[in-house]
Short mmCIF file of C-alpha atoms in Angstrom, two decimals:
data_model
loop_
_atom_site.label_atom_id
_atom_site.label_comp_id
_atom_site.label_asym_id
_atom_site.label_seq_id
_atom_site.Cartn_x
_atom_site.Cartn_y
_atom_site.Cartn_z
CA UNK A 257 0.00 0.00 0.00
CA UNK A 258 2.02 2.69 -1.20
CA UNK A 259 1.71 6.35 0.81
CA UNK A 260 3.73 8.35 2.61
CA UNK A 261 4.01 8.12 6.25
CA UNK A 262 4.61 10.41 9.00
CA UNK A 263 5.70 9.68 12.69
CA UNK A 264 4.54 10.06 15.56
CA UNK A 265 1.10 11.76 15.09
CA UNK A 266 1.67 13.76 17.87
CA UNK A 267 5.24 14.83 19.75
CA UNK A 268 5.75 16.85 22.86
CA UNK A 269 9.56 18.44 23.68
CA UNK A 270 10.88 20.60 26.42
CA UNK A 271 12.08 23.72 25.51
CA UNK A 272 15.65 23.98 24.21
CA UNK A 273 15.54 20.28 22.76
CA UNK A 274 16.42 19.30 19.17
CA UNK A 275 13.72 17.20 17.80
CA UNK A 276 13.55 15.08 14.68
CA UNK A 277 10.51 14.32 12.81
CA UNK A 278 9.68 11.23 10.39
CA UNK A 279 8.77 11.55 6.84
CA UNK A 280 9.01 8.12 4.83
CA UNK A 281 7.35 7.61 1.33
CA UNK A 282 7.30 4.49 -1.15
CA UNK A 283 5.62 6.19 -4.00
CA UNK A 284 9.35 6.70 -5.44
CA UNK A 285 8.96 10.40 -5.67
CA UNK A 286 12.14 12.34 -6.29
CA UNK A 287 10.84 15.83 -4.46
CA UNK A 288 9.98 16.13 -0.93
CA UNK A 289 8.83 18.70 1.22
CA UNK A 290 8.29 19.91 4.74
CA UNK A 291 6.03 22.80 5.42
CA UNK A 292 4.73 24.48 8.86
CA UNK A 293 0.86 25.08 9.44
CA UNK A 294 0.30 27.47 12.50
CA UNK A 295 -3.41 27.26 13.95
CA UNK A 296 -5.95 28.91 11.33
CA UNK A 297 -2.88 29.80 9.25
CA UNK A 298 -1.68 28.63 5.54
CA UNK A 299 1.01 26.02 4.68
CA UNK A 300 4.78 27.66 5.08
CA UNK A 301 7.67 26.05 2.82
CA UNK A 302 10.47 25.48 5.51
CA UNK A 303 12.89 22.93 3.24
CA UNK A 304 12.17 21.05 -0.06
CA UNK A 305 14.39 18.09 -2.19
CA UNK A 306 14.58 17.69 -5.64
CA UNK A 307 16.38 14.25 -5.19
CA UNK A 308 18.46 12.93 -3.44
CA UNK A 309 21.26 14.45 -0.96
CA UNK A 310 20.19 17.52 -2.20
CA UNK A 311 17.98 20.10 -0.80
CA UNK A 312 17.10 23.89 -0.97
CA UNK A 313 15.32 26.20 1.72
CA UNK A 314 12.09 27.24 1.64
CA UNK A 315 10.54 30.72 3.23
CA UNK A 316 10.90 29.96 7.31
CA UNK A 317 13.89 27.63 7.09
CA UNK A 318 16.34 29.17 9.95
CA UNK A 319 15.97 26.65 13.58
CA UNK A 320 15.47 23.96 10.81
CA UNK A 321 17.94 21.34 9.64
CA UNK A 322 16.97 18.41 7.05
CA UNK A 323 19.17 15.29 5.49
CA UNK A 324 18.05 13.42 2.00
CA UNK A 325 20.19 10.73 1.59
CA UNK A 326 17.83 7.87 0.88
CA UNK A 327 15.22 8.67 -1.49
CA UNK A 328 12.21 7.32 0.65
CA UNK A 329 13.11 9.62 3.70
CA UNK A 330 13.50 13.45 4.18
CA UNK A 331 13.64 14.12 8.19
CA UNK A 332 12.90 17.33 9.32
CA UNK A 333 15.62 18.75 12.66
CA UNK A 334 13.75 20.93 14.48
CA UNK A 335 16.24 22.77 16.54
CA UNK A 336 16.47 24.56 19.87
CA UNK A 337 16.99 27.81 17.84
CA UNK A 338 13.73 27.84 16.40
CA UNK A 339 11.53 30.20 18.45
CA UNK A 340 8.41 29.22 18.22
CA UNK A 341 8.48 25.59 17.24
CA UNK A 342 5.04 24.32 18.42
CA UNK A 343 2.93 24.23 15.25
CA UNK A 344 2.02 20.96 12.55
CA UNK A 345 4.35 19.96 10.68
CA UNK A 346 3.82 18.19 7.02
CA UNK A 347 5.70 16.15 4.98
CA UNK A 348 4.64 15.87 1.24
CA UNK A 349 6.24 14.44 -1.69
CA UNK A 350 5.71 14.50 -5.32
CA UNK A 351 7.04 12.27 -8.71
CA UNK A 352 8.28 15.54 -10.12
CA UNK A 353 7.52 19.22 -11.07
CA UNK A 354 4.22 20.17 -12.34
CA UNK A 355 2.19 16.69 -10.38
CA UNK A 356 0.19 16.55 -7.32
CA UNK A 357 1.65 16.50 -4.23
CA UNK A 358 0.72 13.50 -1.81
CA UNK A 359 1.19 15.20 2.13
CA UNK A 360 1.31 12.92 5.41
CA UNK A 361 -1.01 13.12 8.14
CA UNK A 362 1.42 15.49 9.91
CA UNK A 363 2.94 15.72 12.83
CA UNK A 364 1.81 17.72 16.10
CA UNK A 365 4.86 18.64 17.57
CA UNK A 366 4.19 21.26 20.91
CA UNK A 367 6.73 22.42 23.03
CA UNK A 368 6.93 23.49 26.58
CA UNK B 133 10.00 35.85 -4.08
CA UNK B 134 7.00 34.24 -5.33
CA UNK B 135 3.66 34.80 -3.32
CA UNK B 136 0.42 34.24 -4.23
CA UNK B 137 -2.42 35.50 -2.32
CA UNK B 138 -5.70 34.04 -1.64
CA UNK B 139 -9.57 35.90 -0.42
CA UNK B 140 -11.75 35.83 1.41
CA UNK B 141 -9.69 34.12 4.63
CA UNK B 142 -13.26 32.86 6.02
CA UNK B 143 -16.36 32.04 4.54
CA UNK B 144 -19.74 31.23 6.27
CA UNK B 145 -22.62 29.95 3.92
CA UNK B 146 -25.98 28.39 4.60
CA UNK B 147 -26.20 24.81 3.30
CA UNK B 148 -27.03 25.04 -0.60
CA UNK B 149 -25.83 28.75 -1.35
CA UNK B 150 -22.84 29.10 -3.64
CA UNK B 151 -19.22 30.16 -2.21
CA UNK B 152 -16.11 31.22 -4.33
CA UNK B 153 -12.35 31.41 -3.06
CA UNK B 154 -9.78 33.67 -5.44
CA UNK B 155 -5.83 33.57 -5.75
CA UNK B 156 -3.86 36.26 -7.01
CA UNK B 157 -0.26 36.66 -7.89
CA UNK B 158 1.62 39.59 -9.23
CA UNK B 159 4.00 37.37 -11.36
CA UNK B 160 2.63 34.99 -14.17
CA UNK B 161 2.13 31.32 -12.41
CA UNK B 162 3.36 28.76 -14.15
CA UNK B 163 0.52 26.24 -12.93
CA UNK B 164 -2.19 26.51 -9.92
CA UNK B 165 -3.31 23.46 -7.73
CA UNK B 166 -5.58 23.51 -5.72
CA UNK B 167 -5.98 21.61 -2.48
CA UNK B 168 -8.56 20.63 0.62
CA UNK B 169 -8.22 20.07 4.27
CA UNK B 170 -10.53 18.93 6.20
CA UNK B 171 -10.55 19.65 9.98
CA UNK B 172 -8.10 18.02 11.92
CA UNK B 173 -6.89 16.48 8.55
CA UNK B 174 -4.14 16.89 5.77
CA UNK B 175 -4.41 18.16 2.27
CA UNK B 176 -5.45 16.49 -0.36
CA UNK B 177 -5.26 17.59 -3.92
CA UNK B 178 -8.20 18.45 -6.28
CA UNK B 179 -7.29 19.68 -9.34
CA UNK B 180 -4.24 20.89 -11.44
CA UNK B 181 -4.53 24.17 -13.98
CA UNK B 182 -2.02 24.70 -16.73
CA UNK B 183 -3.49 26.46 -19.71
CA UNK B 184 -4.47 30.06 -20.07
CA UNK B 185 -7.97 30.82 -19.36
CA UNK B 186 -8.55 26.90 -17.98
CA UNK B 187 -11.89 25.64 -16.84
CA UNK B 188 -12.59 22.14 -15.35
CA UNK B 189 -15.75 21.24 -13.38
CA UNK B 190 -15.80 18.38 -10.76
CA UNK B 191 -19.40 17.77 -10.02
CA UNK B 192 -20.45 20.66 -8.09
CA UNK B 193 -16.33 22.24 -8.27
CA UNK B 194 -15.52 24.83 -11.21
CA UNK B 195 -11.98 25.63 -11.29
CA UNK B 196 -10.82 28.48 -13.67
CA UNK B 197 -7.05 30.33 -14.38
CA UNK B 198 -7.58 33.22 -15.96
CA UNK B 199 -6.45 34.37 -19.03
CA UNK B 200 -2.72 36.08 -17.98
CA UNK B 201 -2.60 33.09 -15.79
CA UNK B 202 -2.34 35.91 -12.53
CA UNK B 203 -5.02 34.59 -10.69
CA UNK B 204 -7.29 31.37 -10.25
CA UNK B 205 -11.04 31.21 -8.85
CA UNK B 206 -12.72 27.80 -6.96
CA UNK B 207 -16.68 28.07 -7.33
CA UNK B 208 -18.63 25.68 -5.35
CA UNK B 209 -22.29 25.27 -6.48
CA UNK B 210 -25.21 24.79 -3.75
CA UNK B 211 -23.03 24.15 -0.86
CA UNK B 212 -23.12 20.81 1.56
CA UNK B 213 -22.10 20.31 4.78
CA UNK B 214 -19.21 17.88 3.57
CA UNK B 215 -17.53 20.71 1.85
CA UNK B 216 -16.68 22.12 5.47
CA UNK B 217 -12.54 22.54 5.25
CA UNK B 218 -10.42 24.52 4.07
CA UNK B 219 -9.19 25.51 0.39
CA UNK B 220 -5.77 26.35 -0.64
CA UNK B 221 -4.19 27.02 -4.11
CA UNK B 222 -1.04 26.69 -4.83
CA UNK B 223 1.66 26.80 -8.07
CA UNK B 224 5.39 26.64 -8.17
CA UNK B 225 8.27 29.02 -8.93
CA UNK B 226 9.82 28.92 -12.80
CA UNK B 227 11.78 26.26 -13.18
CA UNK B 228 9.03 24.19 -10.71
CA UNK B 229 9.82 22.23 -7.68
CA UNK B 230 9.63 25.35 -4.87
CA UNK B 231 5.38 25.11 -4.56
CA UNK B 232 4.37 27.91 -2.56
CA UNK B 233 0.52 27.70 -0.81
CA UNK B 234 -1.89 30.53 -0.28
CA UNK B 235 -3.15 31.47 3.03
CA UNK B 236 -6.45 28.93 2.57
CA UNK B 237 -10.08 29.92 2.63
CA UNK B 238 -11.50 28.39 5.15
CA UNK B 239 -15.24 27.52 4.39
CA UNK B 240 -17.69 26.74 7.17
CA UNK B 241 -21.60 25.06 6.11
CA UNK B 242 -24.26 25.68 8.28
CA UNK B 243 -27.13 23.14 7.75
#
């Protein structure tokens, strides 16, 4: 059953922790993505892949690290620099430029 | 960089009355998707536009890109209560890849 999976569903941190969240796909999509969705807010490009071990930042990438070296995975770093890093976090991934873009069920990551 | 901008941010309709969402950009787009969420949920794409001056119709759905391929319109006809979510559009910087989202309309039903 091919998808794209995201892990855990819902994440709690103390403050000034480094956190990583999971992003997996098997639908052999070269791009991936990780965007930011704040509470009644739009969908914020923090870090996208073309393919892999190679990836660009997107508009709010600074507390953020990512890695592509496998294909099938893109985690997202959230660091202790990041200022306000409680928000929902989603993965998507896509075969290439100009196709639809399959997201995960997100992540819920809050911080305290 | 690339922005596009989406209106109205909310949207409360009585079940079976009509409800539009628009997205703008300043720069040509190169494409526009657009996308629903339902509450509590992720999205999920709907439709891709390429062409200049685009329709397509999904059931009760129009989707149209206008003619300098600016701006992009999502026309639902007589509301339902399953349409409660919100609506985002999106496209992708020249060159694609970098896919930018609007802010969302968010469209609430009332039966």
């Amino acid at each position: 059953d091919g998808g794209i999976t995201q892990s855990p569903k819902y994440l709690f941190r103390k403050e000034g922790q480094n956190v990583t969240l999971s992003c997996e796909q098997n639908l052999n999509h070269d791009a991936m993505y990780w965007y930011r969705q704040d509470p009644g807010q739009g969908l914020r490009l923090i870090y996208y892949s073309q393919i892999v071990n190679d990836f660009q930042k997107g508009d709010i990438a600074e507390g953020y690290s990512v890695s592509r070296e496998k294909k099938e995975s893109f985690p997202l770093t959230v660091t202790s620099a990041q200022k306000n890093p409680t928000a929902f976090y989603l993965c998507a991934s896509r075969l290439t430029a100009l196709t639809e873009a399959f997201f995960g069920q997100g992540t819920r990551l809050t911080v305290v | 960089g690339q922005q596009v901008m989406q209106i109205p941010q909310y949207q409360h309709v009585q079940e079976g009355e009509d409800f539009t969402t628009y997205c703008n950009s300043s720069t040509t787009l190169s494409n526009i998707q657009w996308y629903k969420q339902r509450p509590g949920g992720h999205p999920v794409f709907l439709i891709q536009l390429v062409k200049s001056g685009e329709v397509k119709k999904q059931k009760r759905l129009t989707f149209q890109f206008g003619e300098a391929k600016k701006n992009s319109s999502l026309h639902i006809t007589a509301t339902q209560t399953t349409d409660v979510g919100t609506y985002f559009c999106a496209s992708e910087n020249t060159g694609g890849f970098k896919t930018i989202f609007g802010a969302g309309t968010r469209l609430f039903v009332k039966a």
